[in-house]
Every structure is written in C-alpha cells, then in structure tokens.
Amino acid sequence: QVQLVESGGGLVQPGGSLRLSCAASGFTGSVYAMAWFRQPPGKEREFVAAINWSGGRVYYADSVKGRFTISGDNAKNTISLQMNSMRFEDTAVYYCATQSGGSPGYNYWGQGTQVTVSS
C-alpha cells in the first residue's frame, strides 16, 4: 500500500523559514518524480516544485524561485522543501506527490500539511 507522509508544517512569520519533509513508501513500480503542490485558501491546487529522479532535474513555480529549494533521496523516496523568505501568499496546505508506475502524471498524494504565514 502506497503511503506519502508529510511533516514540518506550522506557523511562521513573514520573512521566516520552514522546512517540509515527505516520506513515500509501498511502491511496487518505479518512482519517476516527486513534487510539492499547495492549495491556498479558497483557491485551486497549484504546482510548487518537483524533482525528477532521472538526472536529478528540479523544477519550480515562478512564485517560489529563489526562495524555495527542493531536495531528495532517490533510494529512500524522500523529499524536502526548504522555504525561505516566506510571504503571506505562501499560506496553504502543502501536498507531496509522486509520479510512478508508468503514470503520465502525479498519481499518489499525501494528506497535506498546513503552512501559515502570519505576523
């Protein structure tokens, strides 16, 4: 049974930092990529960052470039998201996701972790 477990959410002041982690397990096929998405209050879920295990390429949404850093361990299927210089608009539920088993998109999702940026 596939499981994705996020941790590290919480409350942070504007300009502060927070680190999220995700551990994925239970896969019977290959995991090609892992990513972070977020859903701000009252808005649609949006892409934040991704890491492709083939070559280790990373991708970021324009809104987080230069502030957020994704990293991970291919062998353990774990990823982290270091969030710096945080802004009010970073407030959201953050989700970890994986692309695996030949799926063309992200097909497994975690339960999400709340991140709130507030003074």
Short mmCIF file of N, CA and C in Angstrom, two decimals:
data_model
loop_
_atom_site.label_atom_id
_atom_site.label_comp_id
_atom_site.label_asym_id
_atom_site.label_seq_id
_atom_site.Cartn_x
_atom_site.Cartn_y
_atom_site.Cartn_z
N GLN A 1 0.85 -1.18 0.00
CA GLN A 1 0.00 0.00 0.00
C GLN A 1 0.89 1.24 0.00
N VAL A 2 0.65 2.12 -0.98
CA VAL A 2 1.45 3.33 -1.09
C VAL A 2 1.05 4.33 -0.01
N GLN A 3 2.04 4.90 0.62
CA GLN A 3 1.80 5.93 1.62
C GLN A 3 2.76 7.07 1.41
N LEU A 4 2.24 8.29 1.51
CA LEU A 4 3.05 9.51 1.48
C LEU A 4 2.73 10.27 2.76
N VAL A 5 3.76 10.55 3.53
CA VAL A 5 3.55 11.22 4.81
C VAL A 5 4.36 12.50 4.84
N GLU A 6 3.65 13.61 4.96
CA GLU A 6 4.30 14.92 5.04
C GLU A 6 4.48 15.32 6.50
N SER A 7 5.49 16.14 6.75
CA SER A 7 5.70 16.69 8.08
C SER A 7 6.39 18.04 7.95
N GLY A 8 6.32 18.81 9.03
CA GLY A 8 7.06 20.06 9.08
C GLY A 8 6.24 21.32 8.91
N GLY A 9 4.96 21.19 8.70
CA GLY A 9 4.14 22.38 8.57
C GLY A 9 4.01 23.13 9.88
N GLY A 10 3.46 24.35 9.80
CA GLY A 10 3.27 25.13 11.01
C GLY A 10 3.07 26.59 10.72
N LEU A 11 3.28 27.39 11.75
CA LEU A 11 3.11 28.84 11.67
C LEU A 11 4.47 29.51 11.60
N VAL A 12 4.60 30.46 10.69
CA VAL A 12 5.87 31.18 10.53
C VAL A 12 5.56 32.64 10.22
N GLN A 13 6.44 33.52 10.64
CA GLN A 13 6.27 34.95 10.36
C GLN A 13 6.77 35.28 8.96
N PRO A 14 6.27 36.34 8.37
CA PRO A 14 6.78 36.77 7.07
C PRO A 14 8.29 36.98 7.13
N GLY A 15 8.97 36.50 6.09
CA GLY A 15 10.41 36.56 6.06
C GLY A 15 11.09 35.38 6.71
N GLY A 16 10.34 34.55 7.39
CA GLY A 16 10.90 33.40 8.08
C GLY A 16 11.08 32.19 7.18
N SER A 17 11.50 31.08 7.80
CA SER A 17 11.79 29.85 7.07
C SER A 17 11.07 28.67 7.70
N LEU A 18 10.83 27.68 6.84
CA LEU A 18 10.20 26.45 7.29
C LEU A 18 10.67 25.34 6.37
N ARG A 19 10.76 24.14 6.89
CA ARG A 19 11.19 23.00 6.08
C ARG A 19 10.15 21.90 6.15
N LEU A 20 9.70 21.46 4.99
CA LEU A 20 8.76 20.35 4.89
C LEU A 20 9.49 19.09 4.45
N SER A 21 9.00 17.96 4.93
CA SER A 21 9.56 16.68 4.51
C SER A 21 8.44 15.74 4.09
N CYS A 22 8.79 14.81 3.20
CA CYS A 22 7.83 13.82 2.74
C CYS A 22 8.54 12.48 2.59
N ALA A 23 7.93 11.46 3.14
CA ALA A 23 8.46 10.11 3.01
C ALA A 23 7.41 9.26 2.31
N ALA A 24 7.82 8.63 1.20
CA ALA A 24 6.91 7.80 0.42
C ALA A 24 7.34 6.34 0.50
N SER A 25 6.37 5.44 0.59
CA SER A 25 6.69 4.03 0.72
C SER A 25 5.60 3.16 0.11
N GLY A 26 5.91 1.89 -0.08
CA GLY A 26 4.91 0.94 -0.53
C GLY A 26 4.78 0.79 -2.03
N PHE A 27 5.74 1.32 -2.79
CA PHE A 27 5.65 1.26 -4.25
C PHE A 27 6.09 -0.11 -4.76
N THR A 28 5.36 -0.60 -5.75
CA THR A 28 5.77 -1.84 -6.40
C THR A 28 6.45 -1.56 -7.73
N GLY A 29 6.27 -0.36 -8.27
CA GLY A 29 6.92 0.04 -9.51
C GLY A 29 7.90 1.17 -9.27
N SER A 30 8.48 1.66 -10.34
CA SER A 30 9.46 2.73 -10.24
C SER A 30 8.79 4.07 -9.94
N VAL A 31 9.48 4.89 -9.16
CA VAL A 31 9.06 6.26 -8.91
C VAL A 31 9.89 7.16 -9.80
N TYR A 32 9.26 7.93 -10.65
CA TYR A 32 9.99 8.75 -11.62
C TYR A 32 10.25 10.16 -11.12
N ALA A 33 9.32 10.68 -10.34
CA ALA A 33 9.45 12.04 -9.86
C ALA A 33 8.65 12.21 -8.59
N MET A 34 9.06 13.20 -7.81
CA MET A 34 8.30 13.60 -6.62
C MET A 34 8.17 15.10 -6.64
N ALA A 35 7.11 15.58 -6.04
CA ALA A 35 6.82 17.00 -6.15
C ALA A 35 6.07 17.52 -4.93
N TRP A 36 6.06 18.84 -4.84
CA TRP A 36 5.23 19.54 -3.86
C TRP A 36 4.20 20.38 -4.62
N PHE A 37 2.99 20.31 -4.15
CA PHE A 37 1.91 21.17 -4.60
C PHE A 37 1.35 21.88 -3.37
N ARG A 38 0.57 22.91 -3.60
CA ARG A 38 -0.08 23.59 -2.48
C ARG A 38 -1.46 24.09 -2.89
N GLN A 39 -2.32 24.22 -1.90
CA GLN A 39 -3.65 24.76 -2.15
C GLN A 39 -3.92 25.89 -1.17
N PRO A 40 -3.82 27.13 -1.66
CA PRO A 40 -4.13 28.28 -0.79
C PRO A 40 -5.61 28.31 -0.45
N PRO A 41 -5.99 29.00 0.60
CA PRO A 41 -7.40 29.06 1.00
C PRO A 41 -8.27 29.61 -0.14
N GLY A 42 -9.31 28.88 -0.48
CA GLY A 42 -10.24 29.32 -1.50
C GLY A 42 -9.75 29.26 -2.93
N LYS A 43 -8.60 28.62 -3.14
CA LYS A 43 -8.02 28.55 -4.48
C LYS A 43 -7.78 27.11 -4.91
N GLU A 44 -7.42 26.95 -6.19
CA GLU A 44 -7.12 25.63 -6.72
C GLU A 44 -5.73 25.18 -6.28
N ARG A 45 -5.53 23.88 -6.30
CA ARG A 45 -4.20 23.34 -6.02
C ARG A 45 -3.24 23.78 -7.12
N GLU A 46 -2.01 24.12 -6.73
CA GLU A 46 -1.02 24.59 -7.69
C GLU A 46 0.33 23.93 -7.48
N PHE A 47 1.08 23.86 -8.56
CA PHE A 47 2.41 23.28 -8.53
C PHE A 47 3.37 24.20 -7.80
N VAL A 48 4.27 23.61 -6.99
CA VAL A 48 5.30 24.37 -6.30
C VAL A 48 6.70 24.01 -6.80
N ALA A 49 7.05 22.73 -6.70
CA ALA A 49 8.39 22.29 -7.08
C ALA A 49 8.38 20.79 -7.31
N ALA A 50 9.32 20.33 -8.13
CA ALA A 50 9.43 18.90 -8.41
C ALA A 50 10.88 18.51 -8.62
N ILE A 51 11.14 17.25 -8.39
CA ILE A 51 12.47 16.69 -8.67
C ILE A 51 12.28 15.40 -9.46
N ASN A 52 13.01 15.30 -10.56
CA ASN A 52 12.94 14.13 -11.42
C ASN A 52 14.12 13.23 -11.09
N TRP A 53 13.83 11.97 -10.72
CA TRP A 53 14.91 11.08 -10.29
C TRP A 53 15.83 10.71 -11.45
N SER A 54 15.35 10.81 -12.68
CA SER A 54 16.21 10.53 -13.83
C SER A 54 17.00 11.78 -14.16
N GLY A 55 18.20 11.86 -13.67
CA GLY A 55 19.04 13.02 -13.92
C GLY A 55 19.02 14.05 -12.82
N GLY A 56 18.03 13.94 -11.91
CA GLY A 56 18.01 14.83 -10.77
C GLY A 56 17.58 16.26 -11.08
N ARG A 57 16.91 16.47 -12.21
CA ARG A 57 16.49 17.83 -12.55
C ARG A 57 15.41 18.30 -11.59
N VAL A 58 15.45 19.60 -11.31
CA VAL A 58 14.45 20.20 -10.43
C VAL A 58 13.69 21.29 -11.17
N TYR A 59 12.47 21.52 -10.74
CA TYR A 59 11.59 22.49 -11.38
C TYR A 59 10.88 23.28 -10.29
N TYR A 60 10.64 24.56 -10.57
CA TYR A 60 9.99 25.42 -9.60
C TYR A 60 8.92 26.28 -10.27
N ALA A 61 7.89 26.58 -9.50
CA ALA A 61 6.94 27.60 -9.93
C ALA A 61 7.63 28.96 -9.85
N ASP A 62 7.27 29.86 -10.74
CA ASP A 62 7.89 31.18 -10.74
C ASP A 62 7.73 31.89 -9.39
N SER A 63 6.63 31.64 -8.73
CA SER A 63 6.33 32.34 -7.48
C SER A 63 7.26 31.96 -6.33
N VAL A 64 7.97 30.83 -6.47
CA VAL A 64 8.84 30.39 -5.37
C VAL A 64 10.31 30.33 -5.77
N LYS A 65 10.62 30.58 -7.02
CA LYS A 65 12.01 30.53 -7.47
C LYS A 65 12.88 31.48 -6.67
N GLY A 66 14.03 30.98 -6.24
CA GLY A 66 14.95 31.79 -5.47
C GLY A 66 14.66 31.82 -3.98
N ARG A 67 13.49 31.29 -3.59
CA ARG A 67 13.12 31.27 -2.17
C ARG A 67 12.99 29.85 -1.63
N PHE A 68 12.49 28.95 -2.46
CA PHE A 68 12.27 27.57 -2.05
C PHE A 68 13.30 26.66 -2.72
N THR A 69 13.69 25.61 -2.02
CA THR A 69 14.61 24.62 -2.58
C THR A 69 14.09 23.22 -2.31
N ILE A 70 13.96 22.44 -3.38
CA ILE A 70 13.54 21.05 -3.23
C ILE A 70 14.78 20.16 -3.27
N SER A 71 14.79 19.14 -2.44
CA SER A 71 15.89 18.18 -2.44
C SER A 71 15.29 16.82 -2.10
N GLY A 72 16.08 15.77 -2.35
CA GLY A 72 15.54 14.45 -2.07
C GLY A 72 16.54 13.34 -2.15
N ASP A 73 16.09 12.18 -1.75
CA ASP A 73 16.90 10.97 -1.77
C ASP A 73 16.15 9.94 -2.60
N ASN A 74 16.67 9.63 -3.77
CA ASN A 74 16.04 8.71 -4.69
C ASN A 74 15.87 7.33 -4.07
N ALA A 75 16.90 6.85 -3.40
CA ALA A 75 16.89 5.50 -2.85
C ALA A 75 15.83 5.34 -1.76
N LYS A 76 15.54 6.41 -1.05
CA LYS A 76 14.58 6.34 0.06
C LYS A 76 13.22 6.90 -0.31
N ASN A 77 13.12 7.49 -1.50
CA ASN A 77 11.88 8.15 -1.90
C ASN A 77 11.43 9.17 -0.85
N THR A 78 12.34 10.03 -0.50
CA THR A 78 12.03 11.13 0.41
C THR A 78 12.40 12.45 -0.25
N ILE A 79 11.62 13.45 0.01
CA ILE A 79 11.93 14.79 -0.47
C ILE A 79 11.71 15.80 0.65
N SER A 80 12.36 16.94 0.49
CA SER A 80 12.18 18.04 1.42
C SER A 80 11.96 19.32 0.63
N LEU A 81 11.37 20.28 1.29
CA LEU A 81 11.18 21.59 0.68
C LEU A 81 11.62 22.63 1.70
N GLN A 82 12.74 23.27 1.43
CA GLN A 82 13.22 24.34 2.29
C GLN A 82 12.61 25.64 1.79
N MET A 83 11.85 26.29 2.66
CA MET A 83 11.13 27.51 2.29
C MET A 83 11.72 28.68 3.06
N ASN A 84 12.29 29.64 2.35
CA ASN A 84 12.89 30.83 2.94
C ASN A 84 12.16 32.08 2.47
N SER A 85 12.39 33.17 3.16
CA SER A 85 11.80 34.46 2.79
C SER A 85 10.30 34.31 2.54
N MET A 86 9.64 33.69 3.47
CA MET A 86 8.25 33.35 3.25
C MET A 86 7.35 34.58 3.27
N ARG A 87 6.26 34.46 2.50
CA ARG A 87 5.33 35.56 2.33
C ARG A 87 3.92 35.13 2.76
N PHE A 88 3.08 36.11 2.98
CA PHE A 88 1.69 35.80 3.35
C PHE A 88 1.06 34.86 2.32
N GLU A 89 1.37 35.09 1.04
CA GLU A 89 0.74 34.31 -0.01
C GLU A 89 1.26 32.88 -0.11
N ASP A 90 2.23 32.51 0.72
CA ASP A 90 2.68 31.12 0.78
C ASP A 90 1.78 30.28 1.69
N THR A 91 0.86 30.94 2.37
CA THR A 91 -0.08 30.21 3.23
C THR A 91 -0.92 29.25 2.40
N ALA A 92 -0.88 27.98 2.79
CA ALA A 92 -1.59 26.96 2.02
C ALA A 92 -1.45 25.61 2.71
N VAL A 93 -2.22 24.66 2.24
CA VAL A 93 -1.97 23.26 2.58
C VAL A 93 -1.01 22.73 1.53
N TYR A 94 0.11 22.18 1.98
CA TYR A 94 1.13 21.67 1.08
C TYR A 94 1.02 20.16 0.98
N TYR A 95 1.06 19.68 -0.27
CA TYR A 95 0.92 18.26 -0.54
C TYR A 95 2.16 17.71 -1.24
N CYS A 96 2.54 16.53 -0.84
CA CYS A 96 3.59 15.78 -1.51
C CYS A 96 2.93 14.84 -2.52
N ALA A 97 3.57 14.66 -3.67
CA ALA A 97 3.01 13.79 -4.70
C ALA A 97 4.11 13.02 -5.41
N THR A 98 3.73 11.86 -5.95
CA THR A 98 4.70 11.06 -6.71
C THR A 98 4.12 10.68 -8.06
N GLN A 99 5.02 10.54 -9.02
CA GLN A 99 4.69 10.02 -10.34
C GLN A 99 5.35 8.66 -10.43
N SER A 100 4.56 7.62 -10.56
CA SER A 100 5.14 6.29 -10.51
C SER A 100 4.35 5.30 -11.35
N GLY A 101 4.97 4.12 -11.56
CA GLY A 101 4.29 3.02 -12.21
C GLY A 101 3.84 3.30 -13.63
N GLY A 102 4.53 4.17 -14.36
CA GLY A 102 4.17 4.46 -15.73
C GLY A 102 3.10 5.50 -15.91
N SER A 103 2.63 6.08 -14.80
CA SER A 103 1.60 7.12 -14.90
C SER A 103 2.14 8.35 -15.61
N PRO A 104 1.36 9.01 -16.46
CA PRO A 104 1.82 10.24 -17.11
C PRO A 104 1.83 11.44 -16.19
N GLY A 105 1.19 11.33 -15.05
CA GLY A 105 1.13 12.44 -14.12
C GLY A 105 1.35 11.98 -12.70
N TYR A 106 1.13 12.87 -11.77
CA TYR A 106 1.29 12.53 -10.36
C TYR A 106 0.08 11.72 -9.91
N ASN A 107 0.33 10.53 -9.44
CA ASN A 107 -0.77 9.61 -9.18
C ASN A 107 -0.94 9.20 -7.73
N TYR A 108 -0.02 9.62 -6.87
CA TYR A 108 -0.20 9.38 -5.44
C TYR A 108 0.03 10.68 -4.69
N TRP A 109 -0.79 10.89 -3.66
CA TRP A 109 -0.75 12.15 -2.93
C TRP A 109 -0.76 11.91 -1.43
N GLY A 110 -0.09 12.80 -0.70
CA GLY A 110 -0.16 12.76 0.73
C GLY A 110 -1.41 13.45 1.23
N GLN A 111 -1.58 13.46 2.53
CA GLN A 111 -2.75 14.07 3.15
C GLN A 111 -2.64 15.59 3.26
N GLY A 112 -1.43 16.09 3.18
CA GLY A 112 -1.23 17.53 3.24
C GLY A 112 -0.81 18.00 4.62
N THR A 113 -0.09 19.11 4.64
CA THR A 113 0.34 19.73 5.89
C THR A 113 0.11 21.24 5.78
N GLN A 114 -0.44 21.81 6.83
CA GLN A 114 -0.79 23.24 6.80
C GLN A 114 0.44 24.11 7.06
N VAL A 115 0.60 25.11 6.22
CA VAL A 115 1.62 26.13 6.41
C VAL A 115 0.92 27.48 6.46
N THR A 116 1.15 28.20 7.53
CA THR A 116 0.52 29.51 7.70
C THR A 116 1.59 30.56 7.93
N VAL A 117 1.56 31.60 7.10
CA VAL A 117 2.49 32.72 7.24
C VAL A 117 1.69 33.89 7.80
N SER A 118 2.03 34.28 9.01
CA SER A 118 1.25 35.32 9.68
C SER A 118 2.13 36.05 10.68
N SER A 119 1.86 37.34 10.84
CA SER A 119 2.58 38.12 11.83
C SER A 119 1.79 38.19 13.13
#
